Each structure stands twice: as C-alpha cells, then as structure tokens.
PDB file of C-alpha atoms in Angstrom:
ATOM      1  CA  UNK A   1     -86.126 -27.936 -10.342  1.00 87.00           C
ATOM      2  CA  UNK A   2     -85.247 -29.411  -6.753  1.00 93.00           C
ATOM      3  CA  UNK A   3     -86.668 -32.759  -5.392  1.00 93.00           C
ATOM      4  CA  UNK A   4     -88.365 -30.590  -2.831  1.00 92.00           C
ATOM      5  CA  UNK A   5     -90.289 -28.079  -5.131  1.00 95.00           C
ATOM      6  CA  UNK A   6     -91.367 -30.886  -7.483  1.00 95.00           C
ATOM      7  CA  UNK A   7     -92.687 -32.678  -4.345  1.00 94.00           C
ATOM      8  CA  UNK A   8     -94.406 -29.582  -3.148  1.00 95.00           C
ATOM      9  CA  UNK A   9     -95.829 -29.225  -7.333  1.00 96.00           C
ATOM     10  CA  UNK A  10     -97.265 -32.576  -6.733  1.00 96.00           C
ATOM     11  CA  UNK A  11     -98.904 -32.220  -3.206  1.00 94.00           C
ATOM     12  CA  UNK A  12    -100.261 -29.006  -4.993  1.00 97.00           C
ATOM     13  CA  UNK A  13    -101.988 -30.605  -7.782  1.00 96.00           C
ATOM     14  CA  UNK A  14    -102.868 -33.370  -5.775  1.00 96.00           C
ATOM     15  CA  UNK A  15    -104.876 -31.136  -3.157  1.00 96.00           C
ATOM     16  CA  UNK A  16    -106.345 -29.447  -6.345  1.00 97.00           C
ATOM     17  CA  UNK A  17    -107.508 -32.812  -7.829  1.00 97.00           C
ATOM     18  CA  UNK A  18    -108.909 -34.015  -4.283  1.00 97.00           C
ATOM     19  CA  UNK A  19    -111.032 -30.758  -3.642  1.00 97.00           C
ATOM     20  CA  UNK A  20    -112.379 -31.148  -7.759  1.00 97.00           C
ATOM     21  CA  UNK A  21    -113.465 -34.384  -6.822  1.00 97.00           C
ATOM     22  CA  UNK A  22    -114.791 -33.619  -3.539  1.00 97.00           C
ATOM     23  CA  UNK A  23    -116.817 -31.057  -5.118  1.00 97.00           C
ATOM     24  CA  UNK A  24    -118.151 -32.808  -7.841  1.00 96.00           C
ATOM     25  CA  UNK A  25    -119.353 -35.580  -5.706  1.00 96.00           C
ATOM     26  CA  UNK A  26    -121.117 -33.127  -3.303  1.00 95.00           C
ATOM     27  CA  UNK A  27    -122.853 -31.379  -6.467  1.00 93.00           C
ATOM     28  CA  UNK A  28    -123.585 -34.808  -8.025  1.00 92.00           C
ATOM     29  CA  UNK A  29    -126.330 -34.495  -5.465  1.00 93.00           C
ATOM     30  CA  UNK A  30    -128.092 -31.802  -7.600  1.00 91.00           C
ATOM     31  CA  UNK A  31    -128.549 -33.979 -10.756  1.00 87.00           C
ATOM     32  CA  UNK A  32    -132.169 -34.783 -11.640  1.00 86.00           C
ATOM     33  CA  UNK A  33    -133.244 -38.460 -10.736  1.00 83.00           C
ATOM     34  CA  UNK A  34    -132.966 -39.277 -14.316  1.00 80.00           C
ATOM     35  CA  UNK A  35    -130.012 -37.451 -14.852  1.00 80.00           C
ATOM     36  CA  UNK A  36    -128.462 -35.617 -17.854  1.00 75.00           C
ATOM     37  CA  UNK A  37    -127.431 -37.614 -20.667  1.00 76.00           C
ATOM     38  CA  UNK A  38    -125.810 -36.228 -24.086  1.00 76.00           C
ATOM     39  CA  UNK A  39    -128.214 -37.254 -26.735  1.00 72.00           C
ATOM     40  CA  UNK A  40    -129.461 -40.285 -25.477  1.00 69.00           C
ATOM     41  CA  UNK A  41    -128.955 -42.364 -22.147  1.00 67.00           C
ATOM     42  CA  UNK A  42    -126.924 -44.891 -23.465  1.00 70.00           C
ATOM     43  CA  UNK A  43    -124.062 -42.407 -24.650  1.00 76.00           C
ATOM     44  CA  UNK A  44    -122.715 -39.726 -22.270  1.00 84.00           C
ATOM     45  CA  UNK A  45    -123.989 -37.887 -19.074  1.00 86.00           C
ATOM     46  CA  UNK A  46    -124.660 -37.468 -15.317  1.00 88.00           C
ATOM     47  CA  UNK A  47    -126.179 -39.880 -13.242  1.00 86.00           C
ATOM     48  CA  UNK A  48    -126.110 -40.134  -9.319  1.00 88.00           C
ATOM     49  CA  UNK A  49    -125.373 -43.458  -8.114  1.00 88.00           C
ATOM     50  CA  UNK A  50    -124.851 -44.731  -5.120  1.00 89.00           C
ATOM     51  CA  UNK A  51    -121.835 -48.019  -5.267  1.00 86.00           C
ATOM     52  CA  UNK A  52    -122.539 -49.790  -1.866  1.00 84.00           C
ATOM     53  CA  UNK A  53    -120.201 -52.365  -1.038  1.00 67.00           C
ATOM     54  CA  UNK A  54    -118.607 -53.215  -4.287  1.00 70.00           C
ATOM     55  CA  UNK A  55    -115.290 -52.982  -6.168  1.00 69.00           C
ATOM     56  CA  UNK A  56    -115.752 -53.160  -9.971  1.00 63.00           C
ATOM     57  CA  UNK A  57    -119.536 -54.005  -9.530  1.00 65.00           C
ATOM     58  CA  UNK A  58    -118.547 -56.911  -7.480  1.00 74.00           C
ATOM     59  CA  UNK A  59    -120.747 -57.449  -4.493  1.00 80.00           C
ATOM     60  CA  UNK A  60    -117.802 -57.656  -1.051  1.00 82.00           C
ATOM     61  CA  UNK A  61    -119.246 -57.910   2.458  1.00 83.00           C
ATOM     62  CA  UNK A  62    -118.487 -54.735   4.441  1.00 82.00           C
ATOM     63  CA  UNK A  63    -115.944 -55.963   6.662  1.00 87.00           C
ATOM     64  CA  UNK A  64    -114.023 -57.317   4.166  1.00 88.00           C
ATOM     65  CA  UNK A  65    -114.287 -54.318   1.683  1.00 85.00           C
ATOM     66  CA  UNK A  66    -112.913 -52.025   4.208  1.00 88.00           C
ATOM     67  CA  UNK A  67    -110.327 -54.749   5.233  1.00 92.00           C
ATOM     68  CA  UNK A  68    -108.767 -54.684   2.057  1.00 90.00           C
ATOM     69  CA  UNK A  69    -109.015 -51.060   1.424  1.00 90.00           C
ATOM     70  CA  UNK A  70    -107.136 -50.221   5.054  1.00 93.00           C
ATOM     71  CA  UNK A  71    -104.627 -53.392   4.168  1.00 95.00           C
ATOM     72  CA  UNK A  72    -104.186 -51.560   0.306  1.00 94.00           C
ATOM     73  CA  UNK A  73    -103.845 -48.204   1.658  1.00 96.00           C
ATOM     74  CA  UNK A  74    -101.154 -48.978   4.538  1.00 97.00           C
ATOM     75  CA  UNK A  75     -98.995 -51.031   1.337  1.00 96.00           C
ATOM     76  CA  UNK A  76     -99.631 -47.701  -0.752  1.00 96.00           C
ATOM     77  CA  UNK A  77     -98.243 -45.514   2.192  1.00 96.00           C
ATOM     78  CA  UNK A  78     -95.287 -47.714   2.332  1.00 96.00           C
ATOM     79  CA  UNK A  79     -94.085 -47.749  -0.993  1.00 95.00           C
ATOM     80  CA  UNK A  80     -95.147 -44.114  -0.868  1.00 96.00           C
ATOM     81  CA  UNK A  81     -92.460 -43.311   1.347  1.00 96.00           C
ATOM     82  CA  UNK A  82     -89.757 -45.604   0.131  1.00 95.00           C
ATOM     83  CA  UNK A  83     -90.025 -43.654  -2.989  1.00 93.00           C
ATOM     84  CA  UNK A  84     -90.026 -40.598  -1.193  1.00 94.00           C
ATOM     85  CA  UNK A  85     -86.335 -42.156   0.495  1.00 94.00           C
ATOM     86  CA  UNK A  86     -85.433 -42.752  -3.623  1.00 93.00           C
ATOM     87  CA  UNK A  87     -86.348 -39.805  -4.761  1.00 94.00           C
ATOM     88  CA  UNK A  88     -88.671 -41.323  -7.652  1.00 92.00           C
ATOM     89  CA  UNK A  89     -90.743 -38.509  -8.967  1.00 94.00           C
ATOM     90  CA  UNK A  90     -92.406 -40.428 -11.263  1.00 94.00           C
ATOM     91  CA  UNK A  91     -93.911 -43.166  -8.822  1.00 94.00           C
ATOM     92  CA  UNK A  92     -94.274 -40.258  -6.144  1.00 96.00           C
ATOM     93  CA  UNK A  93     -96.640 -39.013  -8.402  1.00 97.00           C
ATOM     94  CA  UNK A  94     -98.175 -42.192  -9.656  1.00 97.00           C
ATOM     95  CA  UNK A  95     -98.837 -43.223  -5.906  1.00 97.00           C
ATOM     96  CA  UNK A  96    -100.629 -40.475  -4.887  1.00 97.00           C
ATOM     97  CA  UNK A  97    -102.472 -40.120  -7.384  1.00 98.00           C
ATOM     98  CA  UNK A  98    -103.821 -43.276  -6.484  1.00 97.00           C
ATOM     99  CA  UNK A  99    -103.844 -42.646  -2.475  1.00 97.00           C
ATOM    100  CA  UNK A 100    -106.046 -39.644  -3.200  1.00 97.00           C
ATOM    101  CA  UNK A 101    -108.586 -41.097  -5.159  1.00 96.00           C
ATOM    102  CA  UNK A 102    -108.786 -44.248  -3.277  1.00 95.00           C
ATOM    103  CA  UNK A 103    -108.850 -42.137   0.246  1.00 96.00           C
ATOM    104  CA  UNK A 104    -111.987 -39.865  -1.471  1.00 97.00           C
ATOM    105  CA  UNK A 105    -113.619 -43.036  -1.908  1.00 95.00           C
ATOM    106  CA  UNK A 106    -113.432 -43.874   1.434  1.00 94.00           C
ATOM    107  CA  UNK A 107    -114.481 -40.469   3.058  1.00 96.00           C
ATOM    108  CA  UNK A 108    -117.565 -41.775   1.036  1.00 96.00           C
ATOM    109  CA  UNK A 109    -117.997 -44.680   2.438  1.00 92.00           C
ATOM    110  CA  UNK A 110    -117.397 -43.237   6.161  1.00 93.00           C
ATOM    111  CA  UNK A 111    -119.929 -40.412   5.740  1.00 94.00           C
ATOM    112  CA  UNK A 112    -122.523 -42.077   3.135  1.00 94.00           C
ATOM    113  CA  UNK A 113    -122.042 -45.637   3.428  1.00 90.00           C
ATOM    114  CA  UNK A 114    -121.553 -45.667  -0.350  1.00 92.00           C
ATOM    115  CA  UNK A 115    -119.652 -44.013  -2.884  1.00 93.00           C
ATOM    116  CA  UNK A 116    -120.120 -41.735  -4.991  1.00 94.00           C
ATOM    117  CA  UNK A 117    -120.349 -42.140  -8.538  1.00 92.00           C
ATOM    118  CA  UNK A 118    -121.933 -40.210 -11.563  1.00 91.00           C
ATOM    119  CA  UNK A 119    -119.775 -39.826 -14.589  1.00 89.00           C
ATOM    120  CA  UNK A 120    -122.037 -42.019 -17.073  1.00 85.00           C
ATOM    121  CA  UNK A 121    -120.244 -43.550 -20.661  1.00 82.00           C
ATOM    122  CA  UNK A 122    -121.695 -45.197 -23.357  1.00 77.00           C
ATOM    123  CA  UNK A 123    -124.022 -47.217 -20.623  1.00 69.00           C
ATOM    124  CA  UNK A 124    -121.799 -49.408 -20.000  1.00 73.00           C
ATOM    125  CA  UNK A 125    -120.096 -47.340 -16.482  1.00 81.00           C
ATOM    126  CA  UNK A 126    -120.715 -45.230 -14.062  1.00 85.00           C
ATOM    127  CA  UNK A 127    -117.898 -43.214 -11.838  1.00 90.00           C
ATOM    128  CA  UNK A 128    -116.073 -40.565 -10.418  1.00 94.00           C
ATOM    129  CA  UNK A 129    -112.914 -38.120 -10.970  1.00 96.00           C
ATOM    130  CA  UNK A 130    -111.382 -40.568  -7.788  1.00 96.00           C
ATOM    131  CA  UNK A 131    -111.645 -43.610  -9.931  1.00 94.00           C
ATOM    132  CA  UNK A 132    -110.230 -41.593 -12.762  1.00 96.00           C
ATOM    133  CA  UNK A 133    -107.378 -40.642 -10.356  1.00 97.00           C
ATOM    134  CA  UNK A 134    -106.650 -44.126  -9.531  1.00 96.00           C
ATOM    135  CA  UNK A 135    -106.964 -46.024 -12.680  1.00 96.00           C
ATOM    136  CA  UNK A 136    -104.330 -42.911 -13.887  1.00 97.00           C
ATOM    137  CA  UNK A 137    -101.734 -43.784 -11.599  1.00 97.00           C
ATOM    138  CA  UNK A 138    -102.108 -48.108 -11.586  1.00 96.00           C
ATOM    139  CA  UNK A 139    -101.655 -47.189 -15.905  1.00 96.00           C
ATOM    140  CA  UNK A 140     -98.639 -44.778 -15.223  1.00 95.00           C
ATOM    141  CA  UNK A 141     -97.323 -47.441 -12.925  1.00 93.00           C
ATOM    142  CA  UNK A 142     -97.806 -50.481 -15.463  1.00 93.00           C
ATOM    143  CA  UNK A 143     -97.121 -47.900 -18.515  1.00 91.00           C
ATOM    144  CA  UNK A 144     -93.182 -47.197 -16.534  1.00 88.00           C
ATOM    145  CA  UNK A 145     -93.070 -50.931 -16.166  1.00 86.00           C
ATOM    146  CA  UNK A 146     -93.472 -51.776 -20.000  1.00 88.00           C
ATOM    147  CA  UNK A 147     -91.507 -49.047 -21.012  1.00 84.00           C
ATOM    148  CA  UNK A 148     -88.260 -50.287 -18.702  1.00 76.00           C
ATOM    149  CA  UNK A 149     -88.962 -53.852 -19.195  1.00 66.00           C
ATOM    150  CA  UNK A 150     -88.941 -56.229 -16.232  1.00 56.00           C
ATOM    151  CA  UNK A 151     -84.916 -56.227 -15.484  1.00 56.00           C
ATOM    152  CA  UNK A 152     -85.366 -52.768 -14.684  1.00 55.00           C
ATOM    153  CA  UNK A 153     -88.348 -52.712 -12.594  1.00 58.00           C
ATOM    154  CA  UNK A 154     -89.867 -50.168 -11.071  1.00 53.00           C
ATOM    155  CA  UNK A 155     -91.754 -52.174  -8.744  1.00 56.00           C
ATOM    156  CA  UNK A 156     -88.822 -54.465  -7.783  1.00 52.00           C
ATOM    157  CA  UNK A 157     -86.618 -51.647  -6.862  1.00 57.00           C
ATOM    158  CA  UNK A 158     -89.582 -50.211  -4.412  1.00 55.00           C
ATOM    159  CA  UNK A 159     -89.060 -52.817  -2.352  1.00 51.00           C
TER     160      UNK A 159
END
C-alpha cells in the first residue's frame, strides 16, 4: 500500500474516532445524575463529570492550562509534519492520535468551559474516548522507543 493511501487510512479512522468521541460526549449529557454503574459504583459505569481546569486532577489556572495546551499542540503539529516529510507511518499515526484527542478536549473547553468526562473504572477514574486516544498514542510512542532502544530513537530522529 502507498504512503498516500495509508495516510488517507489514517485521516479516515482518525475522523471516525473524533466523531465517536464527539458523540459520546454530547450523549454523556443524557446519563442520570447518579449515573449507571455495573454492579456497584465503585466498579464500572457512566458518570457525567465536568474536569474544569485540571490535567490529571491537578488544579492549573486557566491561562496557564490553555498556555500549555496551545504551546503542546503547536510542538505536536511540528513533529506531525516532520514525520509526514519522513514518511513514518507509525508516529503519523501515533501523533494524531494524540492531536485528536487532545484537540476534542479543547473544543470542550471552548464551548463548555470544562471537559468532558464519563467513562467511570473501578472508582478510582473518570474519562473520555479523547483521553483514551491520547494515552494510546504517548504508549505507542514510548512502546516504539523501548522496542528500538535509545540509539535508534524515534524521537531523536524527529527532530
């Protein structure tokens, strides 16, 4: 298969995985104020909850919270494209999975002035398909990294 077509596979599932998790977090707005939990609430269900201002359940004033989320986003375009230049499938992929769930996010943020979140586990976390997305592609990323070793890095060569 051509560069091209497995780009155009990607951008595919990508718009796929963006409109999922757009639509999930628009009906996560139907769940019951308790929510729905799988036998009890401290195992499995759906719970709307609104993350304001925090990354990892750490409290970050607004300005700097969207700071660092333009400043990631603009290094994530970047190595984006240099990979796009080298032809790397693999981090291609990796990348946007990550862009894509960390843009979703921030539509969020824009629109609500919070994000998102209702996927509940074992009581212990609560978020969405867009954190899914980018905690997939940082563990591809650091997953290619351990299995070429640091003299053939990944994320030395995207630079």
């Amino acid at each position: 298969m051509s560069f091209s077509k497995k780009c155009s596979l990607i951008n595919f599932l990508m718009s796929v995985l963006f409109l999922i998790d757009r639509l999930t977090k628009w009906l996560a707005f139907q769940i019951p104020e308790d929510g729905f939990f799988v036998f009890s609430k401290s195992f499995v269900g759906l719970k709307l909850y609104k993350n304001l201002n925090s990354i990892f359940y750490f409290k970050i004033h607004p300005a700097i919270l969207y700071f660092l989320i333009f400043f990631t986003l603009i290094i994530l375009f970047w190595l984006l494209f240099k990979n796009y230049q080298k032809k790397n499938i693999f981090l291609i992929f990796a990348l946007n999975l990550i862009i894509f769930g960390a843009v979703s996010n921030l539509i969020d943020r824009l629109i609500f002035g919070y994000v998102i979140d209702f996927l509940s586990f074992f009581d212990f976390s609560i978020f969405n398909f867009s954190d899914i997305y980018i905690v997939a592609g940082v563990g591809l990323i650091i997953i290619q990294e351990l299995w070429h070793g640091s003299n053939n890095s990944y994320i030395t060569k995207m630079v």
